PDB file of C-alpha atoms in Angstrom:
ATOM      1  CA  UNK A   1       0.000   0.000   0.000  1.00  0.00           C
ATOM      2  CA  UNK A   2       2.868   2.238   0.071  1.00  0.00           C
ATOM      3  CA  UNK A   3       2.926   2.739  -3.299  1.00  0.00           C
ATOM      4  CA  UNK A   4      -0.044   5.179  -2.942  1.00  0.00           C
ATOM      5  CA  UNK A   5       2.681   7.751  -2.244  1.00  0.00           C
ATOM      6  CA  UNK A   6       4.049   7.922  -5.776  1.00  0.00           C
ATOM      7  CA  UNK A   7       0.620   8.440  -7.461  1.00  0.00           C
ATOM      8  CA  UNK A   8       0.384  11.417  -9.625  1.00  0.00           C
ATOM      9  CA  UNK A   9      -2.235  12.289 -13.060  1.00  0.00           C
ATOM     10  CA  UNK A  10       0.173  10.218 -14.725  1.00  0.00           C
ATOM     11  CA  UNK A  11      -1.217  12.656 -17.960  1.00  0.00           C
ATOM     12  CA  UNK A  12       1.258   9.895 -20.284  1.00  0.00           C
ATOM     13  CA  UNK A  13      -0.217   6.731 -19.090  1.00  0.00           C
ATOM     14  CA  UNK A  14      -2.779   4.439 -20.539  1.00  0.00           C
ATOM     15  CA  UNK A  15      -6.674   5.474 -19.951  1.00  0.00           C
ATOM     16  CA  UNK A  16      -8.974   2.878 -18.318  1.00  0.00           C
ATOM     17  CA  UNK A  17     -12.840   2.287 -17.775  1.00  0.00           C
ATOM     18  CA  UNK A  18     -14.064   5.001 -15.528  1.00  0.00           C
ATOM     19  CA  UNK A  19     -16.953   3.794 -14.761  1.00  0.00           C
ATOM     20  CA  UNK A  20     -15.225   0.391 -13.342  1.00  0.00           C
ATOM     21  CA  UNK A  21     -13.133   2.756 -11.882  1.00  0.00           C
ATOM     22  CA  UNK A  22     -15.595   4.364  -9.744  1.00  0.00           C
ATOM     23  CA  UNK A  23     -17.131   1.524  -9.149  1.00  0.00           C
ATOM     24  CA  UNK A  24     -14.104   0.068  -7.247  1.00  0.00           C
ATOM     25  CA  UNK A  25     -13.518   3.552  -5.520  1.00  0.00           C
ATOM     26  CA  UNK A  26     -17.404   3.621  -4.412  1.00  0.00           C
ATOM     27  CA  UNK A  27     -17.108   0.109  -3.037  1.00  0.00           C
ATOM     28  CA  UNK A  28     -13.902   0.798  -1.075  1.00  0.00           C
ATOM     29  CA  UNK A  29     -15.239   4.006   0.463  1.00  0.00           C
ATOM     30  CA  UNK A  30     -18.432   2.193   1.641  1.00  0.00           C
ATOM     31  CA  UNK A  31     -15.913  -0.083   3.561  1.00  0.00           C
ATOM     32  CA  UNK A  32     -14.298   2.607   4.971  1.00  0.00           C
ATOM     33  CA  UNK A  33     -16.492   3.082   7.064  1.00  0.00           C
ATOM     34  CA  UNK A  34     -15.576  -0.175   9.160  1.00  0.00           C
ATOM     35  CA  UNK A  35     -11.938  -0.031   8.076  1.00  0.00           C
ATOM     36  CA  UNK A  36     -10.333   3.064   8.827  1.00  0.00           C
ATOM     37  CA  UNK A  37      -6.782   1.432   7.992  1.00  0.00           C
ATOM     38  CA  UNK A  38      -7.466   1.739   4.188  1.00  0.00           C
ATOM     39  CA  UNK A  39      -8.649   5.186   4.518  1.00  0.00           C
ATOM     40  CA  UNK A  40      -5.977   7.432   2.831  1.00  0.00           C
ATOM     41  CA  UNK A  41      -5.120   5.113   0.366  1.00  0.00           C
ATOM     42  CA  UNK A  42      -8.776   4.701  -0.988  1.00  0.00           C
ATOM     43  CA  UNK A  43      -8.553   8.623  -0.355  1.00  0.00           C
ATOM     44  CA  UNK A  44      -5.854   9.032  -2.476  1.00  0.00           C
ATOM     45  CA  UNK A  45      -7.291   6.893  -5.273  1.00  0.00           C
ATOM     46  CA  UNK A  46     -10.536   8.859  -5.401  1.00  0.00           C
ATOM     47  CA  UNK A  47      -8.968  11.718  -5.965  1.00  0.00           C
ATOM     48  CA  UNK A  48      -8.181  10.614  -9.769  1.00  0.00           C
ATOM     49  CA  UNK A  49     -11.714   9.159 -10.762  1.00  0.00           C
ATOM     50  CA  UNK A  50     -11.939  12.249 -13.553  1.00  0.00           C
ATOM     51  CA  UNK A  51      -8.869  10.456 -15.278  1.00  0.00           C
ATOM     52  CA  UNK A  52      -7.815   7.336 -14.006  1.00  0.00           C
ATOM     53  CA  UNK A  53      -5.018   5.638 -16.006  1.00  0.00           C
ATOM     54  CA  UNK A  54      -3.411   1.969 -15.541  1.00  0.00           C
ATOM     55  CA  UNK A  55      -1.400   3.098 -12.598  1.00  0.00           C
ATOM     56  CA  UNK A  56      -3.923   4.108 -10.362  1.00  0.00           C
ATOM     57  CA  UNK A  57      -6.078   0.867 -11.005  1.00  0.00           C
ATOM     58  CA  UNK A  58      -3.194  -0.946 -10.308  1.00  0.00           C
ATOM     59  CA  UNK A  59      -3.161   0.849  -7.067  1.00  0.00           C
ATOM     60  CA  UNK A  60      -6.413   0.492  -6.157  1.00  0.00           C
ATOM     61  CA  UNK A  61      -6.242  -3.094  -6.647  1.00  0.00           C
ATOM     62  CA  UNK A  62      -3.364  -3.062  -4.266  1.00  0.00           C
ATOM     63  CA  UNK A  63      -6.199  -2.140  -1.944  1.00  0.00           C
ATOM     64  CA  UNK A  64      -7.713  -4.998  -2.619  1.00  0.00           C
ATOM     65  CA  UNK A  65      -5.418  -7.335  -2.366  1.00  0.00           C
ATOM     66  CA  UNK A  66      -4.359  -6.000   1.001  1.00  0.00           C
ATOM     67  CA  UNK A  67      -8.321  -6.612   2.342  1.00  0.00           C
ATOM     68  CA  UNK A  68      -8.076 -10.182   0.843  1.00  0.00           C
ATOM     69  CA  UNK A  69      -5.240 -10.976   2.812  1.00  0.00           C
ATOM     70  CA  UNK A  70      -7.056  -9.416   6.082  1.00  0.00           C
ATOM     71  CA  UNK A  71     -10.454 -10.271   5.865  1.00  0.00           C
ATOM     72  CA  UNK A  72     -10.861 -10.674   9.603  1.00  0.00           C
ATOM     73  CA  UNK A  73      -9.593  -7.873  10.774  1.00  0.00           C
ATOM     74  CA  UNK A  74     -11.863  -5.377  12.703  1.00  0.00           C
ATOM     75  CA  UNK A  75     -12.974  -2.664  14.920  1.00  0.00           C
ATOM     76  CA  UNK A  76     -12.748  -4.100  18.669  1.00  0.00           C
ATOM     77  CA  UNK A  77     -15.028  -1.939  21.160  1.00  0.00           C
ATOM     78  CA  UNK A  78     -14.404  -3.344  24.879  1.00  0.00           C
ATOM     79  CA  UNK A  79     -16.864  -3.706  27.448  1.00  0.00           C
ATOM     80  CA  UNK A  80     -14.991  -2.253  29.791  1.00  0.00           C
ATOM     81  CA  UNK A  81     -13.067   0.482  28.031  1.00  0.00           C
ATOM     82  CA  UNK A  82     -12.847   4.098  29.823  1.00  0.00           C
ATOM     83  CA  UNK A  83     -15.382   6.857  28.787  1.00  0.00           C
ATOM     84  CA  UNK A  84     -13.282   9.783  28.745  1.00  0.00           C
ATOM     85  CA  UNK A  85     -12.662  11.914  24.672  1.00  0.00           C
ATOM     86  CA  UNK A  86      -9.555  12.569  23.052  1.00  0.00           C
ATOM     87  CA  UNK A  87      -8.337  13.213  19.414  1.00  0.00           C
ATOM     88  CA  UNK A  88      -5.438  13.152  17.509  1.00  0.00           C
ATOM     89  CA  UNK A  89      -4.809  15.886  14.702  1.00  0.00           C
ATOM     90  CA  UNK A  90      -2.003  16.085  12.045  1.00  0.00           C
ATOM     91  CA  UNK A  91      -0.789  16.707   8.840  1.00  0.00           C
ATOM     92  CA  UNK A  92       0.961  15.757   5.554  1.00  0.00           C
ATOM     93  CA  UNK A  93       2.459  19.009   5.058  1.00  0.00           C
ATOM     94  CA  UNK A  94       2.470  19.690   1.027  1.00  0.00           C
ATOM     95  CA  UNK A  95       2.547  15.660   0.441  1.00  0.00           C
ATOM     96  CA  UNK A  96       0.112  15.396  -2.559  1.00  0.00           C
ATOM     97  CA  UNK A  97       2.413  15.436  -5.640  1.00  0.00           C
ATOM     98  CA  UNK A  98      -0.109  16.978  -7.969  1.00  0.00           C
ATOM     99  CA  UNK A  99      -0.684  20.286  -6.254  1.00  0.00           C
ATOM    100  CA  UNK A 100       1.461  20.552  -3.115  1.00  0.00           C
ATOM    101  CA  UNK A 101      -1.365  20.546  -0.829  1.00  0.00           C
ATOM    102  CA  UNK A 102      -1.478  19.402   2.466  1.00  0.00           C
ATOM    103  CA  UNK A 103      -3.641  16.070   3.984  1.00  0.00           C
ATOM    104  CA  UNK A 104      -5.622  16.217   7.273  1.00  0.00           C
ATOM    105  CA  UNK A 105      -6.355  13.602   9.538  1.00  0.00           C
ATOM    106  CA  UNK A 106      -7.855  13.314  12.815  1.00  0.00           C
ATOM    107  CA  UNK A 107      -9.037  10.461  14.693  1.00  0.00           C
ATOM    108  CA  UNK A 108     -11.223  10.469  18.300  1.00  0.00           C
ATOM    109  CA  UNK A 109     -11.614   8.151  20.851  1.00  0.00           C
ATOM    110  CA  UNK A 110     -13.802   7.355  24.017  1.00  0.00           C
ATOM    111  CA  UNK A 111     -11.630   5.648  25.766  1.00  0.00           C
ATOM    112  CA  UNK A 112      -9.941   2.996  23.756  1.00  0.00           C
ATOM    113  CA  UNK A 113     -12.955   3.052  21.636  1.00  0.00           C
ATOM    114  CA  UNK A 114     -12.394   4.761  17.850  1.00  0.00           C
ATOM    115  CA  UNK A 115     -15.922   6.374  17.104  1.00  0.00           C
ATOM    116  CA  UNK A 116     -14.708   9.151  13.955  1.00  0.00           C
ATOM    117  CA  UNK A 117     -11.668   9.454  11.599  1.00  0.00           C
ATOM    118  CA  UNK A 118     -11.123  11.633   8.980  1.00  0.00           C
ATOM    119  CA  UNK A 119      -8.721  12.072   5.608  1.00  0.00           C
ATOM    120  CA  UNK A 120      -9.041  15.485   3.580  1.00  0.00           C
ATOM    121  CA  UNK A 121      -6.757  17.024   1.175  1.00  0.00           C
ATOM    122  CA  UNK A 122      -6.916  20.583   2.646  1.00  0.00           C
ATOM    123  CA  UNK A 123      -8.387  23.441   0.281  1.00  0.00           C
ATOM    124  CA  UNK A 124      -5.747  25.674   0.165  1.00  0.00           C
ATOM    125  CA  UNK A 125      -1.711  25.448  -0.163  1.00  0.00           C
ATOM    126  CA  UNK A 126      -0.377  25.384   3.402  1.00  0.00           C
ATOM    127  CA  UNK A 127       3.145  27.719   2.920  1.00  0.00           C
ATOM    128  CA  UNK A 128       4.364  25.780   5.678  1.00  0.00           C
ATOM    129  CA  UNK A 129       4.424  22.906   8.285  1.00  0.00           C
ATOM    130  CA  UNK A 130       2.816  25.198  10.858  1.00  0.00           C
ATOM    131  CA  UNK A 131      -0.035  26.639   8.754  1.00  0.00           C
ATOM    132  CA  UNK A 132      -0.543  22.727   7.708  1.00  0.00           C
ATOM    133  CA  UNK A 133      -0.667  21.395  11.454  1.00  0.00           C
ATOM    134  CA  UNK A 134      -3.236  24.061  12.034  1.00  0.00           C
ATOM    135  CA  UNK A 135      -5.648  23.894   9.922  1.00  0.00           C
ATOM    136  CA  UNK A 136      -6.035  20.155  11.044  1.00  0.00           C
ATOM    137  CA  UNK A 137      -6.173  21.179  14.237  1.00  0.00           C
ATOM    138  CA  UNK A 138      -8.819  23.448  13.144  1.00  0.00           C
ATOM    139  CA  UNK A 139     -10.923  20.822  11.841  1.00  0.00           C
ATOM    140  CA  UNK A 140     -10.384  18.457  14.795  1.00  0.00           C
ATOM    141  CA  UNK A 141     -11.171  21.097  17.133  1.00  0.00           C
ATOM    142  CA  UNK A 142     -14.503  22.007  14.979  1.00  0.00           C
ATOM    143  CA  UNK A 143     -15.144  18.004  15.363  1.00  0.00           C
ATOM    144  CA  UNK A 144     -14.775  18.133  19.074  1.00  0.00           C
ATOM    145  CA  UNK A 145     -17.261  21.188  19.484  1.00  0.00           C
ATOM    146  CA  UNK A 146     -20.045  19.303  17.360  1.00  0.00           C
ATOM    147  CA  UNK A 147     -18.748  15.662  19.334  1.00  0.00           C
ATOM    148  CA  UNK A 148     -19.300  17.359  22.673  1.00  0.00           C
ATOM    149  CA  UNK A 149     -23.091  18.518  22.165  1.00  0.00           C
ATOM    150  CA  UNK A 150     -23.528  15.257  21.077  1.00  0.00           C
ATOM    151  CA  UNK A 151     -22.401  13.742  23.864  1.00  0.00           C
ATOM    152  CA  UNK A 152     -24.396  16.772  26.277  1.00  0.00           C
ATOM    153  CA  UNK A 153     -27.567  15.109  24.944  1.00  0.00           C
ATOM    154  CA  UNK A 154     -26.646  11.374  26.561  1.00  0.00           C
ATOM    155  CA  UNK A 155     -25.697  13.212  30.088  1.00  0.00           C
ATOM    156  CA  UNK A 156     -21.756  13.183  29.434  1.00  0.00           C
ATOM    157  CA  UNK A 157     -19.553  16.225  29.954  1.00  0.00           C
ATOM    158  CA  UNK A 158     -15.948  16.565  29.070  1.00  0.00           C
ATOM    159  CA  UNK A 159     -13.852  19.681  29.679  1.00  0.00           C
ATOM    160  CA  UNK A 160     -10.422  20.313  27.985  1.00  0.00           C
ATOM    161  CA  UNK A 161     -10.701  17.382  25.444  1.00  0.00           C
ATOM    162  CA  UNK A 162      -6.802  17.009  24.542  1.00  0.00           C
ATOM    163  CA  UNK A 163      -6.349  17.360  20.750  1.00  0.00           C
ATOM    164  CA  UNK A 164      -2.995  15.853  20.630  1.00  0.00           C
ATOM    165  CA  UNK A 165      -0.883  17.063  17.670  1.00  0.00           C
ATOM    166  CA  UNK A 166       3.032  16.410  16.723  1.00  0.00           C
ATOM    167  CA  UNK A 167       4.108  20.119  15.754  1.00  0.00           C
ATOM    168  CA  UNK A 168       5.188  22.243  18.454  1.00  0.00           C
ATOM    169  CA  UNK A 169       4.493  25.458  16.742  1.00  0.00           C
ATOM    170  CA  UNK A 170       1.225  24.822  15.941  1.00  0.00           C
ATOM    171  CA  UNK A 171       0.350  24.082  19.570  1.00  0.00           C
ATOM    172  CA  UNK A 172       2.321  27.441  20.571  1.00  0.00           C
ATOM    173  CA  UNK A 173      -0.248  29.308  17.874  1.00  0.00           C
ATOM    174  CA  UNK A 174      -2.940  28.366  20.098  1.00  0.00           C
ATOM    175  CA  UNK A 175      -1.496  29.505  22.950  1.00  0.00           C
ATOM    176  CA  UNK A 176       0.696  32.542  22.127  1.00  0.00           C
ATOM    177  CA  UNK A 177      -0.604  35.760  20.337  1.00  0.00           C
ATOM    178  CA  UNK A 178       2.740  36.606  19.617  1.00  0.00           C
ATOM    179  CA  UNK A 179       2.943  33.702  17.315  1.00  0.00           C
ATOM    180  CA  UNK A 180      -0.406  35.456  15.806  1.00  0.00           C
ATOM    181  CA  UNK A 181       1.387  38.646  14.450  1.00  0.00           C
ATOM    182  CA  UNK A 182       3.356  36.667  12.197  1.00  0.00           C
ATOM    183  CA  UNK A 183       0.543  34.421  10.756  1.00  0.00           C
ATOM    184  CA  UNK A 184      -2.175  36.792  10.176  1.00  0.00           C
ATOM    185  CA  UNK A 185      -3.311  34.652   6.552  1.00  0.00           C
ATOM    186  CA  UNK A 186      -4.802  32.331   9.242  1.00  0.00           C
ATOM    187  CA  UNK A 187      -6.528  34.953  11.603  1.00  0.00           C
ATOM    188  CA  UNK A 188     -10.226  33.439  11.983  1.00  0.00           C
ATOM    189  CA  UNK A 189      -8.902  29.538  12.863  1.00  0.00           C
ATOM    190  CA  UNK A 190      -6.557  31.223  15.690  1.00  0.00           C
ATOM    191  CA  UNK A 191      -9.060  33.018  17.316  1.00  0.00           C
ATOM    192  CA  UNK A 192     -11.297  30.026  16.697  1.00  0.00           C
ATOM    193  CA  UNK A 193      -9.342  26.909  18.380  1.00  0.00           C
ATOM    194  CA  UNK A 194      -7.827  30.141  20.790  1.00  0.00           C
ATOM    195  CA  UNK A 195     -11.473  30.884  21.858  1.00  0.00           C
ATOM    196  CA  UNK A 196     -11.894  27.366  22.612  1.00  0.00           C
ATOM    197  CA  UNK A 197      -8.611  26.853  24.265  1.00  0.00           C
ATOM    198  CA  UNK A 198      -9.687  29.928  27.001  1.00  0.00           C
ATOM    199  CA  UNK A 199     -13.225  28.359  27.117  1.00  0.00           C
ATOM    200  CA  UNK A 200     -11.941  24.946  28.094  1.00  0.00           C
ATOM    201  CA  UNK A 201     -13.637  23.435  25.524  1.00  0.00           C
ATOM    202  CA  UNK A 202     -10.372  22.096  24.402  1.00  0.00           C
ATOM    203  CA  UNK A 203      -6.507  21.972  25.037  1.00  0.00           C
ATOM    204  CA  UNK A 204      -3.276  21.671  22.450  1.00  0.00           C
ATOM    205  CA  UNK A 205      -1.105  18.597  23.860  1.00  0.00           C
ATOM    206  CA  UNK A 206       2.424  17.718  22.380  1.00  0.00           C
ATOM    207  CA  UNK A 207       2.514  14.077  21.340  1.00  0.00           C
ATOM    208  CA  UNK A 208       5.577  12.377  19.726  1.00  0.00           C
ATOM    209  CA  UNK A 209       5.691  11.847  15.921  1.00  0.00           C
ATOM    210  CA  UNK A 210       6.035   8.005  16.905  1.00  0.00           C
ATOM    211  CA  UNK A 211       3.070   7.826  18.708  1.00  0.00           C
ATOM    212  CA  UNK A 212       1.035  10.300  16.713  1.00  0.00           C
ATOM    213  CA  UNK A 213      -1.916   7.854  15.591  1.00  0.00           C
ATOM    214  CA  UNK A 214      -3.386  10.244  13.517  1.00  0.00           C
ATOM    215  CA  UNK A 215      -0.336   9.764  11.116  1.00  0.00           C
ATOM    216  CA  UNK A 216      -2.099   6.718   9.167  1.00  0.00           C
ATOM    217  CA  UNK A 217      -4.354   8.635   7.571  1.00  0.00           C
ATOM    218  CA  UNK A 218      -2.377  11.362   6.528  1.00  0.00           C
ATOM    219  CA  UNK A 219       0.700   9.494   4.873  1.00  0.00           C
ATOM    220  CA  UNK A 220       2.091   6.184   3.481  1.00  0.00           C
ATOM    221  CA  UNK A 221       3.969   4.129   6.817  1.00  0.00           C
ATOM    222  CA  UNK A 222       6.082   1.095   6.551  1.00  0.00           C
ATOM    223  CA  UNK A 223       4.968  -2.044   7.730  1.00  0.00           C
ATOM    224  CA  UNK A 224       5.876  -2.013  10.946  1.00  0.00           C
ATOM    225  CA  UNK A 225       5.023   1.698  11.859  1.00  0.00           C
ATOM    226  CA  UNK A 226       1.316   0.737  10.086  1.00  0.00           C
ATOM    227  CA  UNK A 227       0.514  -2.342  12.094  1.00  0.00           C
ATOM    228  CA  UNK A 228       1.629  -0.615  15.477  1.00  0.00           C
ATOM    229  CA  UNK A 229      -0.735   2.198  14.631  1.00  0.00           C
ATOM    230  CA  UNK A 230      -3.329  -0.232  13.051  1.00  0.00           C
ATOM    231  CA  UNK A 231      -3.451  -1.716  16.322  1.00  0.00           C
ATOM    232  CA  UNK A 232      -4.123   1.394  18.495  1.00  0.00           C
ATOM    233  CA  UNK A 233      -7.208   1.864  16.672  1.00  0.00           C
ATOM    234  CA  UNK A 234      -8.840  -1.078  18.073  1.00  0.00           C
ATOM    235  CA  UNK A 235      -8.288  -3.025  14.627  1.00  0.00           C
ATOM    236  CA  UNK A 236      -7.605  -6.852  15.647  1.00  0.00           C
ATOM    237  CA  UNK A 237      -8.560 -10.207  14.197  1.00  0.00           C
ATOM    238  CA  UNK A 238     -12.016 -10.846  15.022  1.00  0.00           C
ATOM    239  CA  UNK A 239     -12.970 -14.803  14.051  1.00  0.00           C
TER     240      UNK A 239
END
């Protein structure tokens, strides 16, 4: 599945059936929503159903082949499991070849329990790693907010629901106006995720890149890296 990486309009390569293209792309989003490990690669596929040549069929079958060698793999949702909210946010910064953008992804949890994920090339070109980290953040935080009222509704309450992101200057943005004089091209998200921040709605919390979870559906991972973080979101083999 790491192949996904290299995919590009490939303007010089040989067309193929769109319709059986969409087809495949319809059926693997539809799964999506019970495997969130083949998230940003289906992503990434559907971004080319306009045009789709040989090599991004032959991806897409990768896809495939990787849920015919996993077929029993799951989401696990213990009895037992803690009931408090948290999130992971981050970013690809400028990792889709055909236009530099940037890739959210955000993932939330009660407990040990994954109940939303999320992959989205971002709308605009993020002119750096920063601006990139925070407009996921930005999302995730909008996520929470709407999670939250949910939640209200059933009798639960959370305060300061940690959004845990990777990029220590995006957390500092949050935090800092001085960082905000420097960054006014992103003026409304500050003051949003900031207004939340002094609300307690939310709060920024540094995670390591290593254990940012988030990072599966934002980039290709090698095998090992993939599994570990496979496994943290309650994926396992369920007979």
């Amino acid at each position: 599945m790491s192949t996904t990486t290299n995919l590009d309009k490939d303007e010089q390569g040989k067309s193929i059936d769109q319709k059986l293209y969409r087809s495949m792309i319809g059926s693997l989003l539809y799964l999506t929503a019970s495997r969130p490990d083949i998230l940003f690669s289906v992503c990434l596929c559907a971004r080319f159903q306009a045009c789709p040549k040989e090599s991004h069929l032959h991806a897409v079958k990768r896809v495939f082949k990787y849920l015919a060698y996993t077929p029993t793999l799951g989401l696990w949702y213990p009895r037992k499991s803690t009931f408090d909210l948290h999130t992971y946010s981050d970013a690809d910064f400028g990792g889709y070849k055909v236009d530099r953008k940037s890739t959210s992804g955000t993932c939330q949890f009660l407990g040990n329990m994954l109940i939303y994920w999320f992959s989205k090339k971002q709308n605009s070109v993020a002119l750096s790693t920063t601006k990139a980290e925070y407009i996921a953040a930005g999302s995730c935080c909008a996520q929470v907010i709407w999670m939250k009222q949910q939640l209200l509704d059933y009798g639960f309450t959370f305060e300061k629901v940690p959004i845990r992101c990777d990029n220590t200057s995006a957390i500092c943005l949050g935090k800092n106006p001085v960082h905000h004089s420097r960054t006014k091209h992103i003026d409304i998200r500050y003051h949003f995720i900031k207004d939340h921040i002094e609300k307690g709605d939310i709060e920024l919390v540094f995670v390591p890149t290593e254990e940012q979870v988030a990072d599966i559906f934002t980039k290709p991972l090698d095998e090992n890296t993939f599994s570990k973080f496979r496994g943290e979101l309650g994926l396992c083999e369920i007979e």
